[in-house]
Coordinates of C-alpha atoms in Angstrom, one line a residue:
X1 CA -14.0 -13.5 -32.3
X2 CA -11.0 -14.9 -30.5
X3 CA -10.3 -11.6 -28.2
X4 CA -14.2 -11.9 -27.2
X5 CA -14.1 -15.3 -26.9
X6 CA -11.4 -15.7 -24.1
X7 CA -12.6 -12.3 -22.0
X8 CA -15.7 -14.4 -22.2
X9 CA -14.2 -17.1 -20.8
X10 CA -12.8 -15.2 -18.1
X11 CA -15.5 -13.6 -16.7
X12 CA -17.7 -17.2 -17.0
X13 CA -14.7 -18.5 -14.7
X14 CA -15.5 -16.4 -12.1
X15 CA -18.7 -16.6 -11.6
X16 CA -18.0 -19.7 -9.0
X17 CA -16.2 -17.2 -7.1
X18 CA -19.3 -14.2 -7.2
X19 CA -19.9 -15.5 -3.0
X20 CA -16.5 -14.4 -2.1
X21 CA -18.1 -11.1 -1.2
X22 CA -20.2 -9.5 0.5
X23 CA -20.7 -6.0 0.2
X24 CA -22.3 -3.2 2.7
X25 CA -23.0 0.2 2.1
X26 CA -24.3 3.3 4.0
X27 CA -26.8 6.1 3.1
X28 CA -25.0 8.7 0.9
X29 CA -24.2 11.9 3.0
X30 CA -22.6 15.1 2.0
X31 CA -19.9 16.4 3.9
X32 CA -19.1 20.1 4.4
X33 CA -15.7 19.9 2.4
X34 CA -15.5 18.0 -0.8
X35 CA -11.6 16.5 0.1
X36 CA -11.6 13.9 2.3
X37 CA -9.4 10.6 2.6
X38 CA -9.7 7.5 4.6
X39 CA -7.4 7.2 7.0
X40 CA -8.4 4.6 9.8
X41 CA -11.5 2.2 10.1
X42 CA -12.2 0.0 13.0
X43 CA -14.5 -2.8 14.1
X44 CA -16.0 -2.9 17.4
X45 CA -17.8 -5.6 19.4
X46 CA -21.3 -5.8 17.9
X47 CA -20.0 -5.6 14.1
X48 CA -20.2 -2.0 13.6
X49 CA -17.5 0.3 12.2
X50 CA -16.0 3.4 13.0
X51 CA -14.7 5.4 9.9
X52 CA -11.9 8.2 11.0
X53 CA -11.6 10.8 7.5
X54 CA -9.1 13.4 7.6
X55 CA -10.6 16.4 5.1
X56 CA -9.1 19.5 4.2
X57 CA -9.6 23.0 2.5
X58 CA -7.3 25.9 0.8
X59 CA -5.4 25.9 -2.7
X60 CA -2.9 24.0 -0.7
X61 CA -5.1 21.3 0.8
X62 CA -4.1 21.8 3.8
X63 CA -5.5 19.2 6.9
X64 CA -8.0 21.2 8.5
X65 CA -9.7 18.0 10.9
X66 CA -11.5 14.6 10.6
X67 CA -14.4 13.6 10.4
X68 CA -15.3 10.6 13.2
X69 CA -18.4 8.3 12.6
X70 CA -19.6 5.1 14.4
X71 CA -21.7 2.8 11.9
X72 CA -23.9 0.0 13.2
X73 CA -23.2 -3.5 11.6
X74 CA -25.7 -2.4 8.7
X75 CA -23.8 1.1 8.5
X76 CA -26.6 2.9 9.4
X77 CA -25.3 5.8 11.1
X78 CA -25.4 6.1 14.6
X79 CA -23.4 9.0 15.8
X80 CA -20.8 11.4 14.3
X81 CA -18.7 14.4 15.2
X82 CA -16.2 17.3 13.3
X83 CA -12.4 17.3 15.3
X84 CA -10.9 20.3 14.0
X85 CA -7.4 21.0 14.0
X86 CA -4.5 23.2 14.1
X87 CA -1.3 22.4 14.7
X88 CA -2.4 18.2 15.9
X89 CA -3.1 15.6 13.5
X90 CA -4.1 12.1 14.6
X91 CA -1.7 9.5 14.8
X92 CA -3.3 6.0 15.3
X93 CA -6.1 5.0 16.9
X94 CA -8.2 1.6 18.7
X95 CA -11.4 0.5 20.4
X96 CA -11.1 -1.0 23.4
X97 CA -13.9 -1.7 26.0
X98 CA -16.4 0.3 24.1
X99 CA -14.4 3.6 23.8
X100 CA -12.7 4.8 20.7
X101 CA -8.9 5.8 21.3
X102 CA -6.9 8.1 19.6
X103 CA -3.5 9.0 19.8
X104 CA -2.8 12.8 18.6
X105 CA 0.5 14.8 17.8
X106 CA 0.2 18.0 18.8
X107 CA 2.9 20.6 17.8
X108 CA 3.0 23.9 20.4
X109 CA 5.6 26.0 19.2
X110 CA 4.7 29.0 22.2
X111 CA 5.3 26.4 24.5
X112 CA 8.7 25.3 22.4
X113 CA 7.3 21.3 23.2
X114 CA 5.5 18.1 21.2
X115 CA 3.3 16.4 23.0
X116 CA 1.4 12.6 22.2
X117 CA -1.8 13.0 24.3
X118 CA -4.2 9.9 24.4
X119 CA -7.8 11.0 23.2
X120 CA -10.9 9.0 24.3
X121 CA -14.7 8.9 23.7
X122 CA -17.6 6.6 24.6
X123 CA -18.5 6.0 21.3
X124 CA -22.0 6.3 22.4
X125 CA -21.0 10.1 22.8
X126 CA -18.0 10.9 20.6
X127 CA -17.0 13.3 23.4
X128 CA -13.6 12.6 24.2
X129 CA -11.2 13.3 27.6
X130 CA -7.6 14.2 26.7
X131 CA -4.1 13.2 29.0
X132 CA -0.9 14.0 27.5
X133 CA 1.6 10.7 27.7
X134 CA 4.6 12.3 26.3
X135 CA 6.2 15.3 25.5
X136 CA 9.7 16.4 23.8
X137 CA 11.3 19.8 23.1
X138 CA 10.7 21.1 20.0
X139 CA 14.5 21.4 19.2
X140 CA 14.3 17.0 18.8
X141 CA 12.3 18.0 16.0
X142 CA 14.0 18.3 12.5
X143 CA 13.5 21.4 10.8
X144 CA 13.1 21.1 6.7
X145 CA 13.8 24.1 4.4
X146 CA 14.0 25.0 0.7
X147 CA 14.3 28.1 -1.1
X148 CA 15.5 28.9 -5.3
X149 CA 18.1 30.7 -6.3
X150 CA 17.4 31.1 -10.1
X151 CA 18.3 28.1 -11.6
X152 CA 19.3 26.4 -8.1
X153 CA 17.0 25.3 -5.6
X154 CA 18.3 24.8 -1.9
X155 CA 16.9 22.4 0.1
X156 CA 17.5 19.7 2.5
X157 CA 14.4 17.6 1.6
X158 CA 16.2 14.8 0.3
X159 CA 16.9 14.2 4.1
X160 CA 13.6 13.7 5.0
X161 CA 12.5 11.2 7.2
X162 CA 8.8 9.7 6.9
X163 CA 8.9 10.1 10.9
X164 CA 10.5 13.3 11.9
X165 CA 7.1 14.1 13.3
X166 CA 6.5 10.7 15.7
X167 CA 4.9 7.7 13.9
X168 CA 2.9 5.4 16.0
X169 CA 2.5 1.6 15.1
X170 CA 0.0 -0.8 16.9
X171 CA 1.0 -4.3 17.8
X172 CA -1.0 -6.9 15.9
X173 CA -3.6 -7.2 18.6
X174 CA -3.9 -3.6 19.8
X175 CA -2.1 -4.5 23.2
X176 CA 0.9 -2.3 22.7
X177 CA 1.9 1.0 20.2
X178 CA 5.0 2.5 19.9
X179 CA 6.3 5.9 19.2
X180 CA 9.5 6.0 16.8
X181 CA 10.8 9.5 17.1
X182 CA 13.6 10.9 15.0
X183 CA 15.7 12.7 16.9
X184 CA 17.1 16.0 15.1
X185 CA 21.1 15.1 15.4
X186 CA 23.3 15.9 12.2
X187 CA 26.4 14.0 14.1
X188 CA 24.5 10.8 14.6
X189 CA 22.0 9.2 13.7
X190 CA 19.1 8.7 16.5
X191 CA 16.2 7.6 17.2
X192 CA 14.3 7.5 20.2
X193 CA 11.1 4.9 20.8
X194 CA 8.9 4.7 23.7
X195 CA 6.3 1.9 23.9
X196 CA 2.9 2.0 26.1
X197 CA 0.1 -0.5 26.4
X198 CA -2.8 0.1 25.2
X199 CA -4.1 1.7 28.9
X200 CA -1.4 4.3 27.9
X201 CA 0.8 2.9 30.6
X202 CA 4.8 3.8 29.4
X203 CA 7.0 0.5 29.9
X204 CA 9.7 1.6 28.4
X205 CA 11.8 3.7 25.9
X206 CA 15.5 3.5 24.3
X207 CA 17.2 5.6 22.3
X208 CA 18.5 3.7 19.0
X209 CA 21.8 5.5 17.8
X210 CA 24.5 5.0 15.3
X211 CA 27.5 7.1 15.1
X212 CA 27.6 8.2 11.4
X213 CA 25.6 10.9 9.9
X214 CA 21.6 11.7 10.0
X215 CA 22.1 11.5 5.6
X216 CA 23.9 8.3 5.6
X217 CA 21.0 6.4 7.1
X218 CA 17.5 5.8 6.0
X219 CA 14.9 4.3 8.4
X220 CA 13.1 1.4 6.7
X221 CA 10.1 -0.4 9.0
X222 CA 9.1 -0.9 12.3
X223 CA 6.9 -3.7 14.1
X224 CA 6.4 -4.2 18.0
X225 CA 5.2 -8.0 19.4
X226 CA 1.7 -8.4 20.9
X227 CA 2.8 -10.1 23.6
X228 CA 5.4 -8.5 25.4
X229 CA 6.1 -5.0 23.3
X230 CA 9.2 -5.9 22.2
X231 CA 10.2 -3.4 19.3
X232 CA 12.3 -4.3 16.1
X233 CA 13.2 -1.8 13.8
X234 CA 15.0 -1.9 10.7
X235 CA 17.0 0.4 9.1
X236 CA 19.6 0.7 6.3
X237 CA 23.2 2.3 6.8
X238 CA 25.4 3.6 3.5
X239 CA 29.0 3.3 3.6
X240 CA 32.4 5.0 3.2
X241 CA 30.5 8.5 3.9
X242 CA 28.6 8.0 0.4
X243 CA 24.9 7.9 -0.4
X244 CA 26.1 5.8 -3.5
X245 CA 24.3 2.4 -3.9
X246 CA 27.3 0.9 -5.8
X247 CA 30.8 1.3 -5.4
X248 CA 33.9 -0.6 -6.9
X249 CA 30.6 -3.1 -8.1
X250 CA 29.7 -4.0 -5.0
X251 CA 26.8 -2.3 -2.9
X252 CA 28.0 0.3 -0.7
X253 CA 25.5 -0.3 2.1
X254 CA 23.9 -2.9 4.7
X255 CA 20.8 -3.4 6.6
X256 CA 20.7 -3.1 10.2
X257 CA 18.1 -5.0 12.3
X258 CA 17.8 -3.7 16.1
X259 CA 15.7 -5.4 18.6
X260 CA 14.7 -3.5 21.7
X261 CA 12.8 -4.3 25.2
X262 CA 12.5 -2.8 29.0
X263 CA 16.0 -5.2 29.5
X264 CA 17.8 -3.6 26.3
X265 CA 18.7 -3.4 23.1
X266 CA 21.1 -5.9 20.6
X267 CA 21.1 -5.5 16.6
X268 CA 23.1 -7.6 14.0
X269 CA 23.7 -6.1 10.6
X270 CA 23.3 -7.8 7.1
X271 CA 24.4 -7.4 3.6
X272 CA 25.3 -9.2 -0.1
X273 CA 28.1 -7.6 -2.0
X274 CA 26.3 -9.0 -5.1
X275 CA 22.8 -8.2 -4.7
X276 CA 21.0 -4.6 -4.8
X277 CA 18.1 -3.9 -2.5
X278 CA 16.5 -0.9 -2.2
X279 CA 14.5 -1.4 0.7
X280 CA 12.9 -4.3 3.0
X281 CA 9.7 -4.7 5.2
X282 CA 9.5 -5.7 8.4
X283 CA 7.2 -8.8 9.4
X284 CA 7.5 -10.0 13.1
X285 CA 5.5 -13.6 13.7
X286 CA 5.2 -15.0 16.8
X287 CA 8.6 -17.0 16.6
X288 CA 10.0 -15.1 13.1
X289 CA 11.5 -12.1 11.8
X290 CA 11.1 -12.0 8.5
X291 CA 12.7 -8.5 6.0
X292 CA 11.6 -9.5 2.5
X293 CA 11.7 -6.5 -0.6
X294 CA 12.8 -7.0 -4.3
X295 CA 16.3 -7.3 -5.5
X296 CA 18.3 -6.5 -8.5
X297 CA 21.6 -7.8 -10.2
X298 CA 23.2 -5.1 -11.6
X299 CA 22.0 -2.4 -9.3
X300 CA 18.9 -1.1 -7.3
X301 CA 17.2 0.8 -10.1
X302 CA 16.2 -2.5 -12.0
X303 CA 14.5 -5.3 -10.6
X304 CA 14.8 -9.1 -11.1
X305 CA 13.0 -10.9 -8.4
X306 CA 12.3 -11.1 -4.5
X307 CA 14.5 -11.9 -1.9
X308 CA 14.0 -12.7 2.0
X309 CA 15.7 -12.8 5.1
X310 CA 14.4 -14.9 8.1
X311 CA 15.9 -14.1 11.6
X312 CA 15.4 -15.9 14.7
X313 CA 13.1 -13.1 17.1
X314 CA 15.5 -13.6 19.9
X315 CA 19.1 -14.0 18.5
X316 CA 18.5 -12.0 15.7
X317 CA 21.0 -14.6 13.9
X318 CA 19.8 -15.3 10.6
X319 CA 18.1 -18.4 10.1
X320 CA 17.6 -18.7 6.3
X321 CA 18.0 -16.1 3.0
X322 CA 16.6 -16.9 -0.2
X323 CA 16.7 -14.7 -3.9
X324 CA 14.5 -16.1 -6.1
X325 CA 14.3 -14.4 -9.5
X326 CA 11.0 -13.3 -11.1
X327 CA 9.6 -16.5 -13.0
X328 CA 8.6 -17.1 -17.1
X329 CA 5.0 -16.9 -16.1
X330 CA 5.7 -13.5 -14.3
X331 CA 7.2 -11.8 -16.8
X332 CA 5.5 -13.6 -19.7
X333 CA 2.4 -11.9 -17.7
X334 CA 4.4 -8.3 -18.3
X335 CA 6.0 -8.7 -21.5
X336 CA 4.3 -11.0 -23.4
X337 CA 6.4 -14.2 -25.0
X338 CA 7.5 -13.7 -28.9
X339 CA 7.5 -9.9 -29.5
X340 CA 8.4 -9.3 -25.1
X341 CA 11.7 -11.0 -25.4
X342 CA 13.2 -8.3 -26.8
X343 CA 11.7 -5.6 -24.6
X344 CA 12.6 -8.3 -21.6
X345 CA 16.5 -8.3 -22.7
X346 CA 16.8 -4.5 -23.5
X347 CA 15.0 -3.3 -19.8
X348 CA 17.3 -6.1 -17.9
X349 CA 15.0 -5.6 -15.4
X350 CA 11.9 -4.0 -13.8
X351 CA 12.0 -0.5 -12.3
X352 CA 9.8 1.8 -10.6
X353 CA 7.9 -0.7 -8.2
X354 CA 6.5 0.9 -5.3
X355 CA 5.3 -1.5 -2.1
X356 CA 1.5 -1.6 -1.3
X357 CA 1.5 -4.6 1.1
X358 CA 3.9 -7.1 2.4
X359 CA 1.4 -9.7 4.5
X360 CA 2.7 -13.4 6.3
X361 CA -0.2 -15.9 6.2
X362 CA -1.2 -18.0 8.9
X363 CA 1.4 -21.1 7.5
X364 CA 4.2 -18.6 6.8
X365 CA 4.3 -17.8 3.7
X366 CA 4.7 -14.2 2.4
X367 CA 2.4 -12.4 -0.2
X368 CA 4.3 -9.0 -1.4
X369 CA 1.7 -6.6 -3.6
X370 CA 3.3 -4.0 -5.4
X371 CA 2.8 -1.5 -8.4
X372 CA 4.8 0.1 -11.0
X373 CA 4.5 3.5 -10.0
X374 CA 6.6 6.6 -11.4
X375 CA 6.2 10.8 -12.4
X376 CA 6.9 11.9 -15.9
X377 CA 7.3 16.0 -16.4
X378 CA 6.0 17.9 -19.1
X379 CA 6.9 21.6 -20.2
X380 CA 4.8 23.1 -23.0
X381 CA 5.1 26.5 -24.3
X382 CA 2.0 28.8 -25.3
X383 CA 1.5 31.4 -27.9
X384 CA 3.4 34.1 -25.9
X385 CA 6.2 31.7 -25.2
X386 CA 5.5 31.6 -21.7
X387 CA 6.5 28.0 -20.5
X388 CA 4.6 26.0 -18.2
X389 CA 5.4 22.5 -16.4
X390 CA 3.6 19.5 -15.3
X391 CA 3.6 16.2 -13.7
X392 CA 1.7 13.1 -14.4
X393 CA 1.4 10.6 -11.8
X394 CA 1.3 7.1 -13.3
X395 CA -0.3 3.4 -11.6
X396 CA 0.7 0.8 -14.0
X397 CA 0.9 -3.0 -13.8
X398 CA 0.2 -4.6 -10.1
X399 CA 2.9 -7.5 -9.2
X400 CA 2.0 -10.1 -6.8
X401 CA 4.4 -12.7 -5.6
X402 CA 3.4 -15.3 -3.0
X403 CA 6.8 -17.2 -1.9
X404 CA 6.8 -20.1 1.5
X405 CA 8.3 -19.3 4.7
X406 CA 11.7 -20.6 3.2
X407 CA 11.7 -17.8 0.5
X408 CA 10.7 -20.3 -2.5
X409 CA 8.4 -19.0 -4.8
X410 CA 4.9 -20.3 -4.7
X411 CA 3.6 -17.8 -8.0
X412 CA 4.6 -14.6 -9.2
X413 CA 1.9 -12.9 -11.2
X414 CA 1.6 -9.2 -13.2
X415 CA -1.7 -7.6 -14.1
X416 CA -1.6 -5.2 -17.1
X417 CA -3.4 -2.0 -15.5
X418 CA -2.2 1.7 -17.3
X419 CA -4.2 4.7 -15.0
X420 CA -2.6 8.3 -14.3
X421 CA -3.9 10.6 -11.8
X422 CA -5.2 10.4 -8.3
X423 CA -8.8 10.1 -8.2
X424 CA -9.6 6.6 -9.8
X425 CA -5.9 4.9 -9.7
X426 CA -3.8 2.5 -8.1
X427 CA -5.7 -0.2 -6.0
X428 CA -6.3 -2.0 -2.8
X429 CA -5.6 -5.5 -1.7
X430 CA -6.3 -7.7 1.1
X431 CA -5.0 -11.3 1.7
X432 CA -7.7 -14.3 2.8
X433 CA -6.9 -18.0 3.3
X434 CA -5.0 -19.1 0.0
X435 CA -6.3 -16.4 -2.1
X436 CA -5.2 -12.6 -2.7
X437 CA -8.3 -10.3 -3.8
X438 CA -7.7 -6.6 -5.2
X439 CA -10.0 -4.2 -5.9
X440 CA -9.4 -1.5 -8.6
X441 CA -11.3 1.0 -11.1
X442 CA -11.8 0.4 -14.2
X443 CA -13.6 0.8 -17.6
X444 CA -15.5 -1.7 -19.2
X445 CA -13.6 -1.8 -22.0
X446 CA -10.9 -4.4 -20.6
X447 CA -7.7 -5.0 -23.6
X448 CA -6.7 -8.0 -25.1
X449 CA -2.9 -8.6 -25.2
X450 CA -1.0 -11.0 -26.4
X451 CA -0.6 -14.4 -25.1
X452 CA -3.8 -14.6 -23.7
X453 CA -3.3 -11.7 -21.1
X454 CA -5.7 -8.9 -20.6
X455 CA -5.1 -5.3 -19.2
X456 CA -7.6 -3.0 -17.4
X457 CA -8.0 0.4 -18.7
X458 CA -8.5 3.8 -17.0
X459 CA -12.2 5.7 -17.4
X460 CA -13.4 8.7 -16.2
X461 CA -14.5 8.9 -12.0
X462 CA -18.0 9.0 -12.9
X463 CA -17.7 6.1 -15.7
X464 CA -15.6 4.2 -13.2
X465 CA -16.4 0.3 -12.3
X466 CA -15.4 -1.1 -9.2
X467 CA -13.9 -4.4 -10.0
X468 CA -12.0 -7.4 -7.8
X469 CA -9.7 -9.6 -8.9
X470 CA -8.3 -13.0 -7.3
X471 CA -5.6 -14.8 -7.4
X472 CA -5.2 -18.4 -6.1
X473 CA -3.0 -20.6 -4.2
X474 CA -1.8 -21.8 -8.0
X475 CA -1.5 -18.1 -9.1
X476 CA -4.3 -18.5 -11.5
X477 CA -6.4 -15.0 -11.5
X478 CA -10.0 -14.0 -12.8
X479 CA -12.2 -11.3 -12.1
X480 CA -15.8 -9.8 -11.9
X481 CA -17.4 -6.2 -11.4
X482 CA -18.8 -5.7 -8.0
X483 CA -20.2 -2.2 -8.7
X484 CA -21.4 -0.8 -12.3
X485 CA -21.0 3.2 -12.6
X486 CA -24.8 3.1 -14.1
X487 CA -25.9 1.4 -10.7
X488 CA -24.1 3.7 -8.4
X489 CA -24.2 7.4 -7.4
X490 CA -20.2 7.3 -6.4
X491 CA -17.0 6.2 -7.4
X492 CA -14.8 4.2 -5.1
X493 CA -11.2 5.3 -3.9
X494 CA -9.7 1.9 -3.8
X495 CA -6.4 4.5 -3.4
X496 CA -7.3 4.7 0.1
X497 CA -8.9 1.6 1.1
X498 CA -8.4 0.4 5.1
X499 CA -7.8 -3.2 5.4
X500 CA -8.8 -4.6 8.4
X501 CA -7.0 -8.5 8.3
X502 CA -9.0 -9.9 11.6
X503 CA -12.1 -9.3 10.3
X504 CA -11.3 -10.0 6.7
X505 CA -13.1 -6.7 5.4
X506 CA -12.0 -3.9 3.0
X507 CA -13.4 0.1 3.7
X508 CA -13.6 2.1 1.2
X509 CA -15.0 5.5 0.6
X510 CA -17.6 6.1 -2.1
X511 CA -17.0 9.9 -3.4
X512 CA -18.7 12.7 -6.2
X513 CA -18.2 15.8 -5.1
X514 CA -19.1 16.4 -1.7
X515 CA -21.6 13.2 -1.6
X516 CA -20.0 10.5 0.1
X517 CA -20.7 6.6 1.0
X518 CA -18.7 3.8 3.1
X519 CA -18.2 1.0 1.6
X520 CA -17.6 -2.5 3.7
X521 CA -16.4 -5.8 1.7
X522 CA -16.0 -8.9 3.9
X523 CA -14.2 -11.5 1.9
X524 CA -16.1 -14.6 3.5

């Protein structure tokens, strides 16, 4: 009676909160291939959206094009088109005076050259003009190889970088993008960036370089300012020619922040012998730069709270740091009190957490959303003694901190979730005024824990509930189900929600099969 009792409880606490949304569908269509995912959603003028879905075919799943459609403010469809591809894939995208733009990679090895051509359609038409704004030789362009040699495998993936191909970042207000290109260089690390405004005219570029090896660096964030295109990027440089985190106790590297404009470039680097990071986000403000990320005590592979670093925008010289350690209530949430101290002292720490959004509010403070995330492997052996292996993807608990602009923690909360698998898992999240909403899948059947916590359990896509949960400016959290699975012909991929912070709205796509449905939430 007492587990039903405070579940009860819960969900009658939220039902002052049932206005937050809103929610806005579209007519369920099939598309031609059954894999498709999300990958940009904008607003224009009049309230309607435009939903950009890369899909793909083959064993493999390999990109084959997107599929473009413009939604009126009811998401009736209005118009749509198929934009195959090849060897281009779409890089970012914007509307601007009634005209979607997109900005496409395209690799032409005949040619031996990369190009970033601007793309853009009235989006009364969908039929788009192309002009190519840059190009490089396709020697910049790292090459990545692996091959076995029974029981070896060669490779040099562990050198990947997440931009090798050119990543494009908008400025907060679509005024500016940048391209951060990797340059290939083994000697040296380099980078080269060249920022446009959003009429595709260049105003600059500068080449970012450091003179120690490609492997002893690892590119971390990027952000570009709205008003003038000024680029900061952020990286993280090992030392004494080792990849180690730790040597003689101390941590072998340091972050490096470089800020670059039309006049110039400057960078100051940054470091604490005692403290392990393994990576910080990039927020630029109009007069801040924040880097904020977890931290651990011992070393980077276990966790004990947040940490942030505020530098002046045009300086860079650092204004303010601040770690501040996971509080009781946090890790009461994961652990549980009586029978979790043990668990708490033997872990020393939380590992496995992967970033899913680091957003600065309108008064500065910082909400960081993250996920325990990890891969187990599996080998079984069959009848014949043949031996197979496997790999389960696991999205556990979600951790939300909210901390001021000094770096003080405002709440630190952990919400018991256990899912595997790619179709209903992991979640999406969206910041609003004081409050942080998430929407996940989940079964009705939602655990009782110990000390008064619940924890959502995993169901099968077509039994799957789309839920939100909220937390408050004092870090207290309750729930409700926006969507039952009896009540809806899809399940949502809250995996591969768009969040569009303007407009205060969460896309997501609706999916069975090859049916699919858009999905618009407007936190009001």
């Amino acid at each position: 009676m007492k587990k039903i009792t405070v579940i009860i409880l819960l969900l009658f606490a939220f039902i002052g909160n049932a206005q937050d949304v809103s929610m806005t569908k579209s007519a369920i269509f099939k598309d031609s291939k059954k894999s498709s995912s999300l990958k940009f959603s904008l607003e224009d003028d009049n309230g309607g959206l435009v939903t950009i879905r890369a899909f793909y075919g083959g064993m493999a799943r390999k990109l084959k094009g997107y599929y473009i459609q413009h939604f009126d403010s009811n998401l009736k469809l209005l118009k749509e088109t198929e934009f195959e591809v090849d060897k281009n894939t779409i890089k970012n995208a914007f509307i601007k005076d009634g005209k979607l733009h997109l900005i496409e990679y395209v690799f032409n090895k005949k040619a031996d050259k990369i190009s970033f051509n601007a793309l853009s359609a009235d989006l009364k038409t969908l039929k788009f003009n192309s002009k190519e704004i840059l190009s490089l030789s396709e020697e910049n362009q790292k090459k990545y190889f692996g091959f076995a040699v029974f029981p070896i495998i060669i490779s040099n993936f562990s050198q990947y970088d997440s931009n090798h191909a050119g990543e494009v970042v908008m400025s907060s207000g679509n005024n500016y993008f940048v391209i951060n290109f990797d340059i290939n260089n083994k000697d040296q690390e380099t980078h080269k960036i060249f920022v446009y405004n959003n009429n595709f005219e260049k105003e600059y570029e500068q080449t970012i370089q450091k003179n120690i090896k490609d492997k002893y660096f690892d590119y971390e964030s990027i952000d570009i300012d709205d008003n003038d295109g000024t680029v900061y990027f952020l990286g993280k440089s090992f030392e004494n020619e080792s990849r180690r985190s730790k040597k003689d106790g101390k941590t072998n590297y340091h972050f490096e922040l470089y800020k670059a404009n039309a006049n110039g470039q400057s960078s100051v680097s940054f470091k604490n012998p005692d403290k392990f990071i393994s990576s910080l986000e990039l927020i630029k403000s109009n007069n801040r730069v924040a880097c904020v990320g977890f931290y651990g005590k011992k070393d980077e592979g276990r966790i004990n709270g947040a940490c942030l670093f505020n530098l002046d925008p045009e300086s860079l010289s650092m204004q303010n740091k601040k770690f501040t350690p996971f509080s009781e209530e946090f890790l009461t949430d994961k652990y549980g009190n009586r029978e979790g101290k043990k668990e708490r002292k033997k872990k020393k720490g939380i590992n496995n957490i992967d970033f899913k959004g680091v957003y600065m509010l309108a008064n500065g403070d910082i909400v960081i959303n993250a996920e325990e995330f990890y891969i187990t492997t599996h080998t079984t052996m069959d009848a014949n003694g043949g031996m197979r292996t496997y790999y389960i993807y696991h999205f556990d608990d979600i951790m939300s901190l909210k901390m001021n602009k000094d770096g003080d923690l405002i709440w630190a909360r952990n919400i018991n979730k256990r899912q595997t698998g790619f179709a209903t898992s992991s979640f999406t999240s969206i910041p609003v005024g004081d409050n942080s909403y998430f929407f996940i899948n989940c079964s009705d059947n939602i655990k009782k824990l110990s000390a008064d916590r619940i924890a959502f359990k995993q169901t099968k896509a077509k039994r799957s509930n789309l839920y939100m949960i909220k937390i408050n400016n004092d870090g207290k959290f309750d729930f409700e189900k926006l969507i039952d699975d009896k009540d809806s012909k899809v399940y949502y991929k809250v995996n591969n929600g768009n969040v569009n912070l303007n407009d205060q709205t969460v896309i997501l796509t609706g999916k069975r099969k090859k049916n699919t449905r858009i999905l618009k939430l407007k936190i009001k």
